[in-house]
Amino acid sequence: MDILKEDFMQGFIDIATEGYKKGWHERNGGNLSYRIKPEEAERIKGCFSYDRPFQEIGRAVPNIGGEYFLVTGSGKYFRNIEKNPSENLAVIEIDEAGEKYRVVWGLSKGGRPTSELPTHLMNHSVKKELTQGRHRIIYHSHPANIIALTFVLPLEDAAFSREIWEMITECPIVFPEGIGVVPWMVPGGCEIAEVTAKLMEKYNVVLWAHHGIFCSEEDFDSAFGLIETVEKAAEILVKVLSMSDGKRQTITAQDIRNVAVAYYVKINEDLLK
Ligand code: 13P
Ligand code: ZN
């Protein structure tokens, strides 16, 4: 048994590496977590050690009590994950009450899980409940164009969702529920985690103004593809805003409704009003 050969480990390393190549992970920017399946945890338990102490999460997340997560380390660089996964990643175990965690694998040269662990775990808790356990990935990155837009668009869910949906016809199909927006807040704590987790009740994509983006998804391809789509739409919008005083023509609210009907997705009508 080799934890590094597990499919979930390969998928995790793959999107970390591809995300770095996209320019979304300068220095230690961004973090990633995966809720390990019980059968995967069973297979790799021989690699775990239980000598590191339990730490407080900061908020209780009872519905993920007893689960294991693969997470990035705080201050670790995405650029280095592929070269050295066991130094830069950790498997953490959540206690039965969902109040504490401990590192059982990885961070071989020391360190701790990402400073955004409260946001990751609270988002996992919300999504496990709402998707009947289907969502397993929470991904945070720092893509330049979507961050740039948080300086010029109103920091409102409807304004952002509409502008981004308009930029690529497939956007309303890929994220029909839209995008949630968190105003600027101090990162790395329980306060921003609570605001983000609340928005994750409605959305799979949540923007942190002047900072970055979070998404929740079922698998690594979908998580990466979701951010790739949002960031490409943001890049087009930045180009449109740079080229003109305003759009000459665009995709209308009714066009977006028609795309949703054609592709059998339920569009978030609240954002189209
Ligand atoms: P960590 O290195 O602690 O994961 O922090 C990076 C980051 O992007 C904080 O929002
Ligand atoms: Zn960040």
Tab-separated table of C-alpha atoms and ligand atoms in Angstrom:
chain	number	residue	atom	x	y	z
A	1	MET	CA	0.000	0.000	0.000
A	2	ASP	CA	1.376	3.379	-1.039
A	3	ILE	CA	-0.680	6.487	-0.315
A	4	LEU	CA	1.129	8.343	-3.128
A	5	LYS	CA	-0.214	5.872	-5.704
A	6	GLU	CA	-3.850	6.365	-4.715
A	7	ASP	CA	-6.051	7.892	-7.455
A	8	PHE	CA	-7.228	10.685	-5.156
A	9	MET	CA	-3.610	11.634	-4.392
A	10	GLN	CA	-2.772	11.703	-8.114
A	11	GLY	CA	-5.876	13.803	-8.865
A	12	PHE	CA	-5.024	16.197	-6.033
A	13	ILE	CA	-1.411	16.622	-7.192
A	14	ASP	CA	-2.540	17.023	-10.806
A	15	ILE	CA	-4.846	19.990	-10.178
A	16	ALA	CA	-2.334	21.598	-7.791
A	17	THR	CA	0.314	21.418	-10.523
A	18	GLU	CA	-2.001	22.569	-13.317
A	19	GLY	CA	-3.306	25.406	-11.113
A	20	TYR	CA	0.266	26.530	-10.485
A	21	LYS	CA	0.974	26.507	-14.239
A	22	LYS	CA	-2.120	28.693	-14.779
A	23	GLY	CA	-0.597	31.334	-12.471
A	24	TRP	CA	-3.251	30.892	-9.786
A	25	HIS	CA	-0.819	29.973	-6.975
A	26	GLU	CA	1.960	32.503	-6.517
A	27	ARG	CA	4.224	31.623	-3.590
A	28	ASN	CA	1.965	29.803	-1.088
A	29	GLY	CA	-1.233	31.294	-2.562
A	30	GLY	CA	-4.297	29.060	-2.504
A	31	ASN	CA	-5.182	25.814	-0.760
A	32	LEU	CA	-6.975	22.566	-1.556
A	33	SER	CA	-8.772	19.852	0.403
A	34	TYR	CA	-10.320	16.471	-0.406
A	35	ARG	CA	-12.720	14.488	1.801
A	36	ILE	CA	-11.283	10.981	1.661
A	37	LYS	CA	-13.753	8.125	1.017
A	38	PRO	CA	-14.073	5.532	3.831
A	39	GLU	CA	-12.753	2.735	1.576
A	40	GLU	CA	-9.740	4.897	0.595
A	41	ALA	CA	-9.036	5.711	4.271
A	42	GLU	CA	-9.247	1.998	5.086
A	43	ARG	CA	-6.663	1.176	2.383
A	44	ILE	CA	-4.105	3.792	3.494
A	45	LYS	CA	-4.469	3.580	7.286
A	46	GLY	CA	-1.190	1.645	7.502
A	47	CYS	CA	0.619	4.896	6.522
A	48	PHE	CA	-0.914	6.904	9.379
A	49	SER	CA	0.707	7.761	12.707
A	50	TYR	CA	-1.221	9.049	15.681
A	51	ASP	CA	1.497	10.784	17.683
A	52	ARG	CA	0.618	14.386	16.762
A	53	PRO	CA	-1.826	16.189	19.100
A	54	PHE	CA	-5.433	17.147	18.364
A	55	GLN	CA	-5.981	20.881	17.710
A	56	GLU	CA	-9.170	22.942	17.877
A	57	ILE	CA	-10.899	23.629	14.537
A	58	GLY	CA	-12.559	26.727	16.015
A	59	ARG	CA	-16.129	25.779	15.045
A	60	ALA	CA	-17.932	22.459	15.439
A	61	VAL	CA	-18.597	20.487	12.232
A	62	PRO	CA	-20.304	17.348	13.644
A	63	ASN	CA	-21.439	15.888	10.313
A	64	ILE	CA	-17.810	15.380	9.209
A	65	GLY	CA	-16.692	13.953	12.580
A	66	GLY	CA	-14.490	10.865	12.172
A	67	GLU	CA	-13.636	11.671	8.532
A	68	TYR	CA	-10.187	12.066	6.954
A	69	PHE	CA	-9.111	14.892	4.622
A	70	LEU	CA	-6.130	15.426	2.360
A	71	VAL	CA	-5.152	19.117	2.650
A	72	THR	CA	-2.359	21.470	1.599
A	73	GLY	CA	0.031	22.770	4.253
A	74	SER	CA	0.056	26.386	5.387
A	75	GLY	CA	2.831	28.397	3.776
A	76	LYS	CA	3.651	25.517	1.404
A	77	TYR	CA	4.045	26.260	-2.292
A	78	PHE	CA	1.776	24.596	-4.899
A	79	ARG	CA	4.840	24.616	-7.165
A	80	ASN	CA	6.515	22.071	-4.853
A	81	ILE	CA	3.622	19.657	-4.279
A	82	GLU	CA	4.370	17.347	-7.219
A	83	LYS	CA	8.087	17.193	-6.341
A	84	ASN	CA	7.464	16.467	-2.693
A	85	PRO	CA	3.893	15.617	-1.670
A	86	SER	CA	4.695	14.313	1.816
A	87	GLU	CA	6.432	17.576	2.828
A	88	ASN	CA	3.722	19.864	1.483
A	89	LEU	CA	0.484	17.945	2.112
A	90	ALA	CA	-1.209	16.438	5.156
A	91	VAL	CA	-3.902	13.894	5.902
A	92	ILE	CA	-5.911	15.078	8.885
A	93	GLU	CA	-8.371	13.114	11.016
A	94	ILE	CA	-11.396	14.911	12.500
A	95	ASP	CA	-12.421	13.764	15.997
A	96	GLU	CA	-15.841	12.126	16.450
A	97	ALA	CA	-17.423	15.347	17.781
A	98	GLY	CA	-16.205	17.351	14.773
A	99	GLU	CA	-14.421	19.872	17.011
A	100	LYS	CA	-10.738	18.962	16.633
A	101	TYR	CA	-8.309	17.644	14.046
A	102	ARG	CA	-4.893	16.013	14.072
A	103	VAL	CA	-2.317	15.380	11.355
A	104	VAL	CA	-1.895	11.632	10.756
A	105	TRP	CA	0.250	11.736	7.612
A	106	GLY	CA	2.491	14.205	5.771
A	107	LEU	CA	4.044	17.604	6.638
A	108	SER	CA	7.165	15.500	7.075
A	109	LYS	CA	9.351	18.540	7.741
A	110	GLY	CA	6.822	20.161	10.080
A	111	GLY	CA	4.122	22.777	9.652
A	112	ARG	CA	0.380	22.818	9.924
A	113	PRO	CA	-2.594	22.499	7.570
A	114	THR	CA	-3.672	25.535	5.545
A	115	SER	CA	-4.637	28.653	7.505
A	116	GLU	CA	-7.985	28.446	5.680
A	117	LEU	CA	-8.820	25.096	7.328
A	118	PRO	CA	-11.939	26.539	9.061
A	119	THR	CA	-13.331	27.651	5.671
A	120	HIS	CA	-12.484	24.314	4.040
A	121	LEU	CA	-14.042	22.231	6.813
A	122	MET	CA	-17.157	24.378	7.183
A	123	ASN	CA	-17.666	24.323	3.404
A	124	HIS	CA	-17.229	20.523	3.370
A	125	SER	CA	-19.772	20.264	6.170
A	126	VAL	CA	-22.363	22.333	4.254
A	127	LYS	CA	-21.772	20.564	0.940
A	128	LYS	CA	-21.742	17.042	2.411
A	129	GLU	CA	-25.205	17.755	3.796
A	130	LEU	CA	-26.602	19.486	0.704
A	131	THR	CA	-25.219	17.090	-1.923
A	132	GLN	CA	-25.827	13.859	0.024
A	133	GLY	CA	-22.057	13.425	0.239
A	134	ARG	CA	-21.305	13.853	-3.485
A	135	HIS	CA	-19.084	16.956	-3.140
A	136	ARG	CA	-15.620	16.081	-1.857
A	137	ILE	CA	-13.399	18.944	-3.002
A	138	ILE	CA	-12.945	22.503	-1.790
A	139	TYR	CA	-10.454	24.502	-3.867
A	140	HIS	CA	-9.128	28.020	-3.199
A	141	SER	CA	-6.978	29.890	-5.732
A	142	HIS	CA	-5.864	33.418	-6.663
A	143	PRO	CA	-6.652	33.923	-10.416
A	144	ALA	CA	-5.739	37.452	-11.551
A	145	ASN	CA	-8.712	38.439	-13.720
A	146	ILE	CA	-11.534	37.529	-11.361
A	147	ILE	CA	-9.650	39.301	-8.537
A	148	ALA	CA	-9.164	42.397	-10.747
A	149	LEU	CA	-12.920	42.568	-11.327
A	150	THR	CA	-13.546	42.811	-7.559
A	151	PHE	CA	-12.031	46.316	-7.762
A	152	VAL	CA	-14.464	47.558	-10.416
A	153	LEU	CA	-17.749	45.604	-10.269
A	154	PRO	CA	-20.261	46.041	-7.432
A	155	LEU	CA	-19.561	43.415	-4.754
A	156	GLU	CA	-22.975	41.816	-5.227
A	157	ASP	CA	-23.864	38.249	-6.179
A	158	ALA	CA	-26.262	39.306	-8.968
A	159	ALA	CA	-23.907	41.847	-10.567
A	160	PHE	CA	-20.980	39.398	-10.657
A	161	SER	CA	-23.009	36.393	-11.749
A	162	ARG	CA	-24.688	38.281	-14.581
A	163	GLU	CA	-21.465	39.815	-15.920
A	164	ILE	CA	-19.603	36.493	-15.817
A	165	TRP	CA	-22.506	34.474	-17.263
A	166	GLU	CA	-22.644	36.909	-20.215
A	167	MET	CA	-19.011	36.396	-21.193
A	168	ILE	CA	-19.181	32.732	-22.289
A	169	THR	CA	-22.412	31.119	-23.457
A	170	GLU	CA	-21.564	27.933	-21.514
A	171	CYS	CA	-21.151	29.764	-18.162
A	172	PRO	CA	-24.837	29.522	-17.174
A	173	ILE	CA	-24.673	25.786	-17.922
A	174	VAL	CA	-21.503	25.233	-15.865
A	175	PHE	CA	-22.649	27.251	-12.813
A	176	PRO	CA	-26.401	27.950	-13.139
A	177	GLU	CA	-26.632	28.759	-9.433
A	178	GLY	CA	-24.310	31.786	-9.932
A	179	ILE	CA	-21.462	33.224	-7.870
A	180	GLY	CA	-21.522	34.417	-4.257
A	181	VAL	CA	-19.435	37.431	-3.249
A	182	VAL	CA	-17.808	38.017	0.143
A	183	PRO	CA	-16.690	41.629	0.765
A	184	TRP	CA	-13.059	42.088	1.804
A	185	MET	CA	-12.407	40.400	5.147
A	186	VAL	CA	-9.362	39.262	7.082
A	187	PRO	CA	-8.578	35.743	5.773
A	188	GLY	CA	-7.546	32.695	7.750
A	189	GLY	CA	-10.146	32.610	10.487
A	190	CYS	CA	-13.576	31.440	11.533
A	191	GLU	CA	-15.341	34.716	10.719
A	192	ILE	CA	-14.643	34.584	6.975
A	193	ALA	CA	-15.299	30.818	7.120
A	194	GLU	CA	-18.812	31.388	8.447
A	195	VAL	CA	-19.688	33.972	5.787
A	196	THR	CA	-18.287	31.724	3.030
A	197	ALA	CA	-20.040	28.580	4.269
A	198	LYS	CA	-23.348	30.474	4.371
A	199	LEU	CA	-22.933	31.393	0.682
A	200	MET	CA	-21.947	27.780	-0.130
A	201	GLU	CA	-25.512	26.863	0.845
A	202	LYS	CA	-26.545	28.585	-2.421
A	203	TYR	CA	-23.489	28.540	-4.686
A	204	ASN	CA	-20.586	26.298	-5.758
A	205	VAL	CA	-18.391	29.343	-6.454
A	206	VAL	CA	-17.669	32.025	-3.853
A	207	LEU	CA	-15.445	35.041	-4.493
A	208	TRP	CA	-13.389	36.731	-1.817
A	209	ALA	CA	-13.065	40.401	-2.823
A	210	HIS	CA	-9.481	41.536	-3.511
A	211	HIS	CA	-8.233	38.055	-2.615
A	212	GLY	CA	-9.382	34.982	-4.568
A	213	ILE	CA	-12.001	32.369	-5.241
A	214	PHE	CA	-13.360	29.209	-3.579
A	215	CYS	CA	-15.229	26.397	-5.252
A	216	SER	CA	-16.860	23.144	-4.205
A	217	GLU	CA	-17.161	20.145	-6.495
A	218	GLU	CA	-17.539	16.386	-6.736
A	219	ASP	CA	-14.201	15.560	-8.350
A	220	PHE	CA	-10.880	17.130	-9.282
A	221	ASP	CA	-11.687	17.668	-12.979
A	222	SER	CA	-14.943	19.462	-12.186
A	223	ALA	CA	-13.316	21.690	-9.541
A	224	PHE	CA	-10.477	22.675	-11.855
A	225	GLY	CA	-12.826	23.109	-14.834
A	226	LEU	CA	-15.160	25.322	-12.830
A	227	ILE	CA	-12.408	27.775	-11.861
A	228	GLU	CA	-10.954	27.616	-15.385
A	229	THR	CA	-14.359	28.613	-16.796
A	230	VAL	CA	-14.961	31.452	-14.323
A	231	GLU	CA	-11.434	32.810	-14.795
A	232	LYS	CA	-11.632	32.658	-18.602
A	233	ALA	CA	-14.959	34.547	-18.515
A	234	ALA	CA	-13.327	37.090	-16.168
A	235	GLU	CA	-10.423	37.487	-18.590
A	236	ILE	CA	-12.835	38.197	-21.454
A	237	LEU	CA	-14.648	40.778	-19.327
A	238	VAL	CA	-11.364	42.482	-18.428
A	239	LYS	CA	-10.565	42.684	-22.166
A	240	VAL	CA	-14.039	44.020	-23.002
A	241	LEU	CA	-13.798	46.687	-20.298
A	242	SER	CA	-10.285	47.620	-21.482
A	243	MET	CA	-11.320	47.952	-25.141
A	244	SER	CA	-14.442	50.055	-24.940
A	245	ASP	CA	-16.601	52.464	-22.993
A	246	GLY	CA	-19.223	49.806	-22.770
A	247	LYS	CA	-20.540	46.723	-24.481
A	248	ARG	CA	-22.108	47.328	-27.881
A	249	GLN	CA	-24.043	44.045	-27.712
A	250	THR	CA	-24.261	41.156	-25.288
A	251	ILE	CA	-26.137	38.036	-24.183
A	252	THR	CA	-29.393	39.124	-22.530
A	253	ALA	CA	-31.148	37.780	-19.460
A	254	GLN	CA	-33.649	36.062	-21.772
A	255	ASP	CA	-30.790	34.501	-23.786
A	256	ILE	CA	-29.386	33.060	-20.531
A	257	ARG	CA	-32.824	31.626	-19.669
A	258	ASN	CA	-33.013	30.059	-23.138
A	259	VAL	CA	-29.564	28.436	-22.752
A	260	ALA	CA	-30.655	27.012	-19.377
A	261	VAL	CA	-33.810	25.525	-20.940
A	262	ALA	CA	-31.869	24.041	-23.874
A	263	TYR	CA	-29.334	22.392	-21.541
A	264	TYR	CA	-31.825	21.330	-18.834
A	265	VAL	CA	-30.193	23.321	-16.018
A	266	LYS	CA	-32.046	25.274	-13.349
A	267	ILE	CA	-30.855	28.868	-13.615
A	268	ASN	CA	-30.914	31.027	-10.487
A	269	GLU	CA	-33.753	33.405	-11.463
A	270	ASP	CA	-33.017	35.713	-8.494
A	271	LEU	CA	-29.830	36.814	-10.249
A	272	LEU	CA	-31.535	37.613	-13.554
A	273	LYS	CA	-34.098	40.121	-12.228
B	1	13P	P1	-2.024	28.999	3.360
B	1	13P	O1	-0.597	28.916	2.859
B	1	13P	O2	-2.109	29.056	4.860
B	1	13P	O3	-2.878	27.914	2.754
B	1	13P	O4	-2.610	30.399	2.878
B	1	13P	C1	-2.660	30.718	1.510
B	1	13P	C2	-3.848	31.533	1.167
B	1	13P	O5	-4.175	31.645	0.007
B	1	13P	C3	-4.638	32.180	2.252
B	1	13P	O6	-5.865	32.623	1.789
B	2	ZN	ZN	-5.857	32.965	-0.402
